[in-house]
CSV table of C-alpha atoms and ligand atoms in Angstrom, one decimal:
chain,number,residue,atom,x,y,z
A,278,MET,CA,0.0,0.0,0.0
A,279,ALA,CA,1.3,3.5,-0.9
A,280,ALA,CA,2.0,6.0,1.9
A,281,ALA,CA,-0.8,8.2,0.4
A,282,SER,CA,-3.5,5.7,1.5
A,283,ARG,CA,-2.1,5.3,5.0
A,284,ARG,CA,-3.5,7.4,7.8
A,285,ALA,CA,-1.4,8.8,10.6
A,286,ILE,CA,-2.3,10.4,13.9
A,287,VAL,CA,0.3,12.7,15.7
A,288,THR,CA,-0.5,13.7,19.3
A,289,GLY,CA,0.8,17.1,20.3
A,290,GLY,CA,1.1,17.8,16.6
A,291,GLY,CA,0.5,21.6,16.7
A,292,ARG,CA,4.0,22.7,17.5
A,293,GLY,CA,7.6,21.5,18.2
A,294,ILE,CA,8.7,18.0,17.4
A,295,GLY,CA,5.1,16.9,16.7
A,296,ARG,CA,4.5,19.6,14.2
A,297,ALA,CA,7.8,18.6,12.4
A,298,VAL,CA,6.7,15.0,12.4
A,299,ALA,CA,3.2,15.9,11.0
A,300,GLY,CA,4.8,17.9,8.2
A,301,ALA,CA,7.3,15.3,7.3
A,302,LEU,CA,4.7,12.5,7.2
A,303,THR,CA,2.4,14.7,5.1
A,304,ARG,CA,5.2,15.4,2.7
A,305,ALA,CA,5.9,11.7,2.5
A,306,GLY,CA,2.4,11.2,1.4
A,307,TYR,CA,0.5,10.2,4.5
A,308,ASP,CA,-3.0,11.4,5.5
A,309,VAL,CA,-2.1,13.1,8.8
A,310,THR,CA,-4.4,14.2,11.6
A,311,VAL,CA,-2.8,16.3,14.3
A,312,LEU,CA,-4.3,16.1,17.8
A,313,GLY,CA,-3.7,18.4,20.7
A,314,ARG,CA,-5.2,21.0,23.1
A,315,THR,CA,-5.0,24.3,21.3
A,316,ALA,CA,-7.3,24.8,18.3
A,317,LYS,CA,-5.2,27.7,17.0
A,318,THR,CA,-1.9,25.9,16.7
A,319,LEU,CA,-3.6,22.8,15.2
A,320,ASP,CA,-5.5,24.9,12.7
A,321,ASP,CA,-2.2,26.7,11.8
A,322,ALA,CA,-0.6,23.2,11.1
A,323,VAL,CA,-3.4,22.4,8.7
A,324,ALA,CA,-3.4,25.8,7.1
A,325,ALA,CA,0.4,25.5,6.5
A,326,GLY,CA,-0.1,22.1,4.8
A,327,ASP,CA,1.6,20.1,7.6
A,328,ALA,CA,-1.6,18.1,8.3
A,329,ALA,CA,-4.9,17.3,6.5
A,330,ALA,CA,-7.0,17.5,9.6
A,331,ALA,CA,-7.0,18.5,13.3
A,332,LYS,CA,-8.7,17.4,16.4
A,333,VAL,CA,-8.8,19.3,19.7
A,334,LEU,CA,-8.3,16.8,22.5
A,335,ASP,CA,-6.4,16.8,25.8
A,336,VAL,CA,-4.6,13.4,26.0
A,337,THR,CA,-5.0,13.3,29.8
A,338,ASP,CA,-8.7,12.7,29.1
A,339,THR,CA,-7.9,9.1,28.3
A,340,GLU,CA,-11.6,8.2,27.9
A,341,ALA,CA,-12.1,10.9,25.2
A,342,LEU,CA,-8.8,9.9,23.6
A,343,SER,CA,-9.9,6.2,23.4
A,344,SER,CA,-13.4,7.0,22.2
A,345,TYR,CA,-12.1,9.3,19.5
A,346,LEU,CA,-9.5,6.7,18.2
A,347,HIS,CA,-11.7,3.6,18.5
A,348,GLY,CA,-13.1,2.3,15.2
A,349,GLN,CA,-11.0,4.8,13.1
A,350,THR,CA,-8.5,3.5,10.6
A,351,VAL,CA,-5.1,4.5,12.0
A,352,ASP,CA,-2.1,3.0,10.4
A,353,ILE,CA,0.5,5.0,12.1
A,354,LEU,CA,0.2,6.3,15.7
A,355,VAL,CA,2.8,8.8,16.8
A,356,SER,CA,2.4,9.5,20.5
A,357,ASN,CA,4.4,12.7,20.9
A,358,ALA,CA,2.4,14.8,23.3
A,359,GLY,CA,4.4,15.3,26.5
A,360,ILE,CA,5.5,17.7,29.2
A,361,ALA,CA,8.7,18.1,31.3
A,362,ASP,CA,9.3,19.5,34.7
A,363,SER,CA,12.3,19.4,37.0
A,364,ALA,CA,12.8,19.4,40.8
A,365,PRO,CA,15.2,17.6,43.2
A,366,PHE,CA,13.8,14.2,44.0
A,367,ALA,CA,13.1,15.3,47.7
A,368,LYS,CA,10.8,18.0,46.4
A,369,THR,CA,9.1,15.8,43.7
A,370,ASP,CA,5.8,14.8,45.3
A,371,LEU,CA,3.5,12.1,44.1
A,372,ALA,CA,1.3,14.6,42.4
A,373,HIS,CA,4.3,15.7,40.3
A,374,PHE,CA,5.0,12.1,39.4
A,375,ARG,CA,1.3,11.4,38.6
A,376,ARG,CA,1.1,14.5,36.4
A,377,LEU,CA,4.0,13.5,34.2
A,378,MET,CA,3.0,9.8,34.1
A,379,THR,CA,-0.5,10.8,33.0
A,380,VAL,CA,0.6,13.0,30.1
A,381,ASN,CA,3.8,11.1,29.0
A,382,PHE,CA,2.8,7.5,29.7
A,383,GLU,CA,-0.9,6.8,30.3
A,384,SER,CA,-1.9,8.7,27.2
A,385,VAL,CA,0.5,6.4,25.2
A,386,VAL,CA,-1.2,3.3,26.7
A,387,ALA,CA,-4.7,4.6,26.0
A,388,ALA,CA,-4.0,5.6,22.4
A,389,THR,CA,-2.1,2.4,21.6
A,390,GLN,CA,-4.9,0.2,23.1
A,391,ALA,CA,-7.5,2.1,21.0
A,392,VAL,CA,-5.7,1.7,17.6
A,393,LEU,CA,-3.9,-1.7,18.0
A,394,PRO,CA,-6.9,-4.0,17.3
A,395,GLY,CA,-7.6,-2.4,14.0
A,396,MET,CA,-3.9,-2.5,13.0
A,397,ILE,CA,-3.8,-6.2,13.8
A,398,ASP,CA,-7.0,-6.8,11.8
A,399,ARG,CA,-5.5,-5.1,8.8
A,400,GLY,CA,-2.1,-6.7,9.2
A,401,PHE,CA,-0.2,-3.5,9.3
A,402,GLY,CA,0.6,-0.8,11.9
A,403,ARG,CA,3.2,1.4,13.3
A,404,ILE,CA,3.2,2.4,16.9
A,405,ILE,CA,5.8,5.1,17.3
A,406,SER,CA,6.4,7.0,20.6
A,407,VAL,CA,8.5,10.1,21.1
A,408,ALA,CA,10.3,9.1,24.3
A,409,SER,CA,13.7,10.8,25.1
A,410,VAL,CA,17.3,10.2,26.0
A,411,ALA,CA,15.7,10.4,29.5
A,412,GLY,CA,14.1,7.1,28.6
A,413,LEU,CA,17.5,5.5,28.2
A,414,LYS,CA,19.6,6.8,31.0
A,415,GLY,CA,19.1,8.9,34.2
A,416,TYR,CA,19.6,12.6,34.6
A,417,PRO,CA,19.5,14.5,37.9
A,418,TYR,CA,16.5,16.7,38.9
A,419,VAL,CA,14.1,15.1,36.4
A,420,SER,CA,13.3,11.8,38.2
A,421,ALA,CA,9.6,12.0,37.3
A,422,TYR,CA,10.3,12.8,33.6
A,423,CYS,CA,12.9,10.0,33.4
A,424,ALA,CA,10.5,7.6,35.0
A,425,SER,CA,7.7,8.5,32.6
A,426,LYS,CA,10.0,8.1,29.6
A,427,HIS,CA,11.6,4.9,30.8
A,428,ALA,CA,8.0,3.6,31.1
A,429,VAL,CA,7.3,4.5,27.5
A,430,VAL,CA,10.5,2.6,26.4
A,431,GLY,CA,9.6,-0.4,28.6
A,432,LEU,CA,6.1,-0.6,27.1
A,433,THR,CA,7.6,-0.3,23.6
A,434,ARG,CA,10.0,-3.2,24.1
A,435,ALA,CA,7.3,-5.5,25.7
A,436,LEU,CA,4.6,-4.7,23.3
A,437,ALA,CA,6.9,-5.1,20.3
A,438,ARG,CA,7.5,-8.7,21.3
A,439,GLU,CA,3.9,-9.4,22.0
A,440,VAL,CA,2.7,-8.3,18.5
A,441,ALA,CA,5.7,-9.3,16.5
A,442,LYS,CA,3.9,-11.7,14.2
A,443,THR,CA,1.0,-9.3,13.4
A,444,GLY,CA,2.5,-6.8,10.9
A,445,VAL,CA,2.5,-4.2,13.6
A,446,THR,CA,5.8,-2.7,14.8
A,447,VAL,CA,6.3,-0.8,18.0
A,448,ASN,CA,9.3,1.6,18.4
A,449,ALA,CA,10.3,4.7,20.2
A,450,VAL,CA,12.6,7.6,19.2
A,451,CYS,CA,14.7,9.1,21.9
A,452,PRO,CA,15.8,12.6,21.1
A,453,GLY,CA,18.5,14.6,23.0
A,454,TYR,CA,17.7,18.2,23.7
A,455,VAL,CA,15.7,19.9,20.9
A,456,ASP,CA,15.2,23.7,20.9
A,457,THR,CA,11.4,23.7,21.4
A,458,ASP,CA,9.0,25.5,23.8
A,459,LEU,CA,9.4,22.5,26.2
A,460,VAL,CA,13.1,23.2,26.6
A,461,ARG,CA,12.8,27.0,26.5
A,462,ASP,CA,10.1,26.9,29.3
A,463,GLY,CA,12.3,24.5,31.3
A,464,ALA,CA,15.2,26.9,31.0
A,465,SER,CA,13.0,29.8,32.1
A,466,ARG,CA,11.7,27.8,35.2
A,467,ILE,CA,15.3,26.9,36.2
A,468,ALA,CA,16.3,30.6,35.7
A,469,ALA,CA,13.4,31.7,38.0
A,470,LYS,CA,14.5,29.2,40.7
A,471,THR,CA,18.2,29.7,40.5
A,472,GLY,CA,18.7,33.3,39.2
A,473,ARG,CA,20.9,32.1,36.4
A,474,PRO,CA,20.2,33.6,32.9
A,475,ALA,CA,17.8,31.4,30.8
A,476,GLY,CA,20.0,31.7,27.7
A,477,GLU,CA,23.0,30.4,29.6
A,478,ILE,CA,20.9,27.4,30.9
A,479,ALA,CA,19.6,26.6,27.5
A,480,THR,CA,23.1,26.6,26.1
A,481,SER,CA,24.2,24.3,29.0
A,482,PHE,CA,21.6,21.8,27.9
A,483,HIS,CA,23.3,21.0,24.6
A,484,LYS,CA,26.7,20.5,26.3
A,485,HIS,CA,25.2,17.0,27.0
A,486,ASN,CA,25.3,16.4,23.3
A,487,PRO,CA,28.9,15.4,22.1
A,488,GLN,CA,28.1,17.4,18.9
A,489,ASP,CA,27.6,20.4,21.2
A,490,ARG,CA,24.3,21.5,19.6
A,491,PHE,CA,20.6,21.0,19.8
A,492,VAL,CA,19.1,18.1,17.9
A,493,THR,CA,16.6,19.5,15.4
A,494,ALA,CA,12.9,18.6,15.2
A,495,THR,CA,13.5,17.8,11.5
A,496,GLU,CA,16.1,15.2,12.4
A,497,VAL,CA,13.6,13.5,14.8
A,498,ALA,CA,10.9,13.7,12.2
A,499,ALA,CA,13.1,11.9,9.6
A,500,ALA,CA,13.5,9.0,11.9
A,501,VAL,CA,9.7,8.7,12.5
A,502,VAL,CA,9.1,8.8,8.7
A,503,TRP,CA,11.5,5.9,8.3
A,504,LEU,CA,10.0,3.9,11.1
A,505,ALA,CA,6.6,4.4,9.5
A,506,SER,CA,7.7,3.0,6.2
A,507,ALA,CA,7.0,-0.5,4.9
A,508,GLU,CA,10.8,-0.9,4.6
A,509,ALA,CA,11.2,-0.6,8.3
A,510,ALA,CA,9.2,-3.7,9.0
A,511,ALA,CA,12.1,-5.5,10.7
A,512,VAL,CA,12.8,-2.7,13.1
A,513,ASN,CA,10.8,-3.6,16.2
A,514,GLY,CA,11.1,-2.9,19.9
A,515,GLN,CA,13.8,-0.3,19.4
A,516,ALA,CA,14.4,2.9,21.3
A,517,ILE,CA,16.4,4.8,18.8
A,518,ALA,CA,18.6,7.6,20.2
A,519,ILE,CA,18.7,10.7,18.1
A,520,ASP,CA,21.2,12.5,20.3
A,521,GLY,CA,24.5,13.2,18.6
A,522,GLY,CA,26.0,10.3,20.6
A,523,GLU,CA,24.9,11.4,24.1
A,524,THR,CA,23.9,8.0,25.2
A,525,ALA,CA,26.5,6.0,23.2
B,768,NAD,P1,6.4,21.2,23.0
B,768,NAD,O1,6.1,21.7,24.3
B,768,NAD,O2,6.8,22.2,21.9
B,768,NAD,O3,5.3,20.2,22.4
B,768,NAD,C1,4.6,19.3,23.2
B,768,NAD,C2,3.3,19.1,22.5
B,768,NAD,O4,2.5,18.3,23.4
B,768,NAD,C3,2.5,20.4,22.4
B,768,NAD,O5,1.9,20.4,21.2
B,768,NAD,C4,1.6,20.4,23.5
B,768,NAD,O6,0.4,21.1,23.3
B,768,NAD,C5,1.3,18.9,23.5
B,768,NAD,N1,0.7,18.5,24.8
B,768,NAD,C6,1.2,18.6,26.1
B,768,NAD,N2,0.3,18.2,26.9
B,768,NAD,C7,-0.8,17.7,26.3
B,768,NAD,C8,-2.0,17.2,26.6
B,768,NAD,N3,-2.4,17.0,27.9
B,768,NAD,N4,-2.9,16.9,25.6
B,768,NAD,C9,-2.6,17.1,24.3
B,768,NAD,N5,-1.5,17.6,23.9
B,768,NAD,C10,-0.6,17.9,24.9
B,768,NAD,O7,7.7,20.2,23.2
B,768,NAD,P2,8.5,19.2,22.3
B,768,NAD,O8,9.9,19.4,22.6
B,768,NAD,O9,8.1,19.3,20.9
B,768,NAD,O10,8.0,17.8,22.9
B,768,NAD,C11,7.4,16.8,22.1
B,768,NAD,C12,7.8,15.4,22.7
B,768,NAD,O11,9.2,15.3,22.6
B,768,NAD,C13,7.5,15.3,24.2
B,768,NAD,O12,7.0,14.0,24.5
B,768,NAD,C14,8.8,15.5,24.9
B,768,NAD,O13,8.9,14.8,26.1
B,768,NAD,C15,9.7,14.8,23.8
B,768,NAD,N6,11.1,15.2,23.9
B,768,NAD,C16,11.5,16.5,23.8
B,768,NAD,C17,12.8,16.9,23.8
B,768,NAD,C18,13.3,18.3,23.7
B,768,NAD,O14,14.5,18.5,24.0
B,768,NAD,N7,12.5,19.2,23.3
B,768,NAD,C19,13.8,15.9,24.0
B,768,NAD,C20,13.4,14.6,24.1
B,768,NAD,C21,12.0,14.2,24.0
């Protein structure tokens, strides 16, 4: 089947990495629906030609997410919506852990469970989650974020084996720091707490990357397009680092 007849859903597709993924899949010929909270950014994505359709939905409302996805033909699910927050572990209360787990992990479970039966019936599917290098190794002051992204990677590996004979593959991409609102807001929050300049904090983020630069959303999107392709059928259960060698 040609990419043009395949339908893709990208959560958090209105901006940042999700927007780049939506645009790259659209240009590769997929019929893309972006899903997220803000009508304006989603509509902008459609108007700019990065997606064919948009749906306003908060992924933490897992019932609404499931009922929207149930019964639809979804060939490629890109679970990208996510949030980050930082704090020392001693100041990370359970509410903080639950908030990050709900957005970053439970939404992936709900969306995947809703689309998987149809994919198995049709004998083709691509479950692709945007995890993080924080799903592959630990970083200080982001225990909840790391736990949520490790959960996504664990789910990816387990489910990949479970559905290996069905034509469905399950993979994650694990970017290093990408210059998006998520990282800029994180730098501003750290600046407010520590008094350090936000620009200096943002620059310090990409010191983690041996290439000493931010990864680009386009580079992450290219990996997603490849994982979505028919040719990537043997790639299953992988958590692919796109990080300039940070986790090597
Ligand atoms: P971003 O803040 O620009 O985008 C996040 C997207 O998720 C936005 O569209 C936002 O509206 C959406 N979103 C958040 N909560 C949502 C909710 N409850 N319901 C629906 N949509 C929601 O950030 P980004 O950097 O593009 O992040 C995208 C993904 O990439 C996230 O999962 C993030 O953890 C991951 N990631 C980012 C980086 C980075 O350095 N920027 C690195 C590794 C992984």
